[in-house]
């Protein structure tokens, strides 16, 4: 991937978020999902590359989290789901990514997918961190079980 394209995309994403310009935000978020294909200099283990890779992944992770949240709030559940999938590629044990995935599936009225996502998250969180899913994840699962879906705005 071309890092300068990604940097430009991140900049435009922040600008469109700041200006509350959702059409541009959505366009840049979609570009981010296409441009980010994996870790920066993945096969290089020199100290400078590790620092840069970690910094880069933090920036990408933060941007993906914002995309998940803003897209969900705008009822763009497909975009939120796609961003949560990319966030979980970056960090499979990120509780926030699992929650966004569950909420997006709930918004798409896919209760079975919410339950599957919850089960996967529960296993990963237990294995990696000996943690239980958050109360918000449990609440989202309960909403799916009882068919309580978000109302479109």
Short mmCIF file of C-alpha atoms in Angstrom, two decimals:
data_model
loop_
_atom_site.label_atom_id
_atom_site.label_comp_id
_atom_site.label_asym_id
_atom_site.label_seq_id
_atom_site.Cartn_x
_atom_site.Cartn_y
_atom_site.Cartn_z
CA UNK A 1 0.00 0.00 0.00
CA UNK A 2 1.06 3.56 -0.56
CA UNK A 3 1.54 5.20 2.79
CA UNK A 4 1.10 8.73 1.41
CA UNK A 5 -2.33 7.78 0.01
CA UNK A 6 -3.30 6.41 3.42
CA UNK A 7 -2.01 9.50 5.20
CA UNK A 8 -4.04 11.72 2.86
CA UNK A 9 -7.08 9.57 3.42
CA UNK A 10 -6.71 9.81 7.22
CA UNK A 11 -6.35 13.59 6.97
CA UNK A 12 -9.48 13.93 4.80
CA UNK A 13 -11.35 11.57 7.10
CA UNK A 14 -10.57 13.78 10.12
CA UNK A 15 -11.45 16.95 8.21
CA UNK A 16 -14.80 15.57 7.06
CA UNK A 17 -15.54 14.37 10.60
CA UNK A 18 -14.73 17.80 12.01
CA UNK A 19 -16.97 19.45 9.39
CA UNK A 20 -19.77 16.89 9.96
CA UNK A 21 -19.69 16.12 6.22
CA UNK A 22 -20.95 12.52 6.26
CA UNK A 23 -20.93 11.94 2.45
CA UNK A 24 -17.23 12.86 2.29
CA UNK A 25 -16.56 10.97 5.54
CA UNK A 26 -18.19 7.88 4.04
CA UNK A 27 -16.15 8.22 0.84
CA UNK A 28 -12.88 8.54 2.77
CA UNK A 29 -13.84 5.70 5.13
CA UNK A 30 -14.46 3.45 2.14
CA UNK A 31 -11.06 4.48 0.74
CA UNK A 32 -9.42 3.69 4.08
CA UNK A 33 -10.94 0.19 4.05
CA UNK A 34 -9.59 -0.39 0.54
CA UNK A 35 -6.16 1.17 1.08
CA UNK A 36 -5.25 -0.44 4.38
CA UNK A 37 -4.19 -3.97 3.49
CA UNK A 38 -2.06 -4.90 6.47
CA UNK A 39 0.84 -3.99 8.73
CA UNK A 40 3.38 -1.44 7.56
CA UNK A 41 6.71 -3.08 6.60
CA UNK A 42 5.41 -6.38 7.97
CA UNK A 43 8.58 -8.39 7.37
CA UNK A 44 11.00 -5.78 8.71
CA UNK A 45 11.95 -6.19 12.38
CA UNK A 46 14.39 -3.32 12.79
CA UNK A 47 13.64 -1.12 15.79
CA UNK A 48 12.69 1.94 13.71
CA UNK A 49 10.28 -0.14 11.60
CA UNK A 50 8.63 -1.65 14.69
CA UNK A 51 8.09 1.82 16.19
CA UNK A 52 6.68 3.14 12.94
CA UNK A 53 4.46 0.09 12.46
CA UNK A 54 3.06 0.37 16.00
CA UNK A 55 2.39 4.09 15.59
CA UNK A 56 0.78 3.52 12.21
CA UNK A 57 -1.45 0.72 13.53
CA UNK A 58 -2.59 2.96 16.41
CA UNK A 59 -3.58 5.67 13.92
CA UNK A 60 -5.39 3.21 11.67
CA UNK A 61 -7.12 1.54 14.64
CA UNK A 62 -8.28 4.88 16.00
CA UNK A 63 -9.61 5.93 12.59
CA UNK A 64 -11.42 2.61 12.14
CA UNK A 65 -13.02 2.98 15.58
CA UNK A 66 -14.29 6.44 14.62
CA UNK A 67 -15.63 5.06 11.34
CA UNK A 68 -17.49 2.30 13.19
CA UNK A 69 -19.07 4.74 15.63
CA UNK A 70 -19.95 7.50 13.18
CA UNK A 71 -21.30 5.08 10.58
CA UNK A 72 -23.41 3.32 13.21
CA UNK A 73 -24.78 6.64 14.45
CA UNK A 74 -25.64 7.57 10.85
CA UNK A 75 -27.40 4.17 10.46
CA UNK A 76 -24.85 3.11 7.82
CA UNK A 77 -24.63 -0.37 9.28
CA UNK A 78 -22.82 -1.89 6.30
CA UNK A 79 -19.98 0.61 6.60
CA UNK A 80 -19.84 0.11 10.36
CA UNK A 81 -19.69 -3.67 9.85
CA UNK A 82 -16.93 -3.40 7.23
CA UNK A 83 -14.89 -1.09 9.47
CA UNK A 84 -15.33 -3.38 12.47
CA UNK A 85 -14.10 -6.34 10.40
CA UNK A 86 -10.98 -4.38 9.42
CA UNK A 87 -10.50 -3.29 13.05
CA UNK A 88 -10.64 -6.94 14.14
CA UNK A 89 -8.11 -7.88 11.45
CA UNK A 90 -5.79 -5.34 13.05
CA UNK A 91 -6.46 -6.61 16.58
CA UNK A 92 -8.64 -9.75 16.92
CA UNK A 93 -8.88 -9.28 20.70
CA UNK A 94 -10.15 -5.67 20.58
CA UNK A 95 -13.40 -5.66 22.57
CA UNK A 96 -14.54 -2.44 20.90
CA UNK A 97 -14.25 -4.07 17.47
CA UNK A 98 -16.42 -6.98 18.56
CA UNK A 99 -19.01 -4.61 20.03
CA UNK A 100 -19.18 -2.54 16.83
CA UNK A 101 -19.57 -5.73 14.79
CA UNK A 102 -22.42 -6.89 17.01
CA UNK A 103 -24.14 -3.50 16.91
CA UNK A 104 -23.81 -3.28 13.11
CA UNK A 105 -25.33 -6.77 12.75
CA UNK A 106 -28.13 -5.69 15.08
CA UNK A 107 -28.74 -2.63 12.91
CA UNK A 108 -28.87 -4.91 9.87
CA UNK A 109 -31.45 -7.05 11.71
CA UNK A 110 -29.21 -10.11 11.75
CA UNK A 111 -29.73 -11.52 15.25
CA UNK A 112 -28.00 -14.84 14.43
CA UNK A 113 -24.88 -12.93 13.35
CA UNK A 114 -24.97 -10.94 16.59
CA UNK A 115 -24.98 -14.20 18.55
CA UNK A 116 -22.12 -15.65 16.46
CA UNK A 117 -20.08 -12.48 16.91
CA UNK A 118 -20.70 -12.58 20.66
CA UNK A 119 -19.57 -16.21 20.90
CA UNK A 120 -16.39 -15.52 18.89
CA UNK A 121 -15.62 -12.47 21.01
CA UNK A 122 -16.23 -14.36 24.23
CA UNK A 123 -13.75 -17.09 23.22
CA UNK A 124 -11.06 -14.68 22.06
CA UNK A 125 -11.36 -12.38 25.09
CA UNK A 126 -11.24 -15.32 27.48
CA UNK A 127 -8.25 -16.92 25.71
CA UNK A 128 -6.22 -13.71 25.24
CA UNK A 129 -7.04 -11.72 28.37
CA UNK A 130 -9.15 -13.91 30.66
CA UNK A 131 -11.88 -11.28 30.28
CA UNK A 132 -15.62 -11.55 29.96
CA UNK A 133 -17.51 -9.58 27.30
CA UNK A 134 -18.56 -6.07 28.34
CA UNK A 135 -22.03 -5.34 29.68
CA UNK A 136 -22.75 -3.42 26.47
CA UNK A 137 -21.94 -6.57 24.47
CA UNK A 138 -24.27 -8.62 26.67
CA UNK A 139 -26.98 -5.97 26.27
CA UNK A 140 -26.54 -6.02 22.47
CA UNK A 141 -26.86 -9.81 22.50
CA UNK A 142 -30.05 -9.56 24.57
CA UNK A 143 -31.48 -6.97 22.17
CA UNK A 144 -30.81 -9.38 19.29
CA UNK A 145 -32.44 -12.29 21.13
CA UNK A 146 -35.59 -10.24 21.79
CA UNK A 147 -35.70 -8.51 18.39
CA UNK A 148 -35.09 -5.01 19.73
CA UNK A 149 -33.47 -3.34 16.75
CA UNK A 150 -32.24 0.27 16.42
CA UNK A 151 -34.76 2.63 14.91
CA UNK A 152 -33.64 4.28 11.67
CA UNK A 153 -33.15 8.03 12.01
#
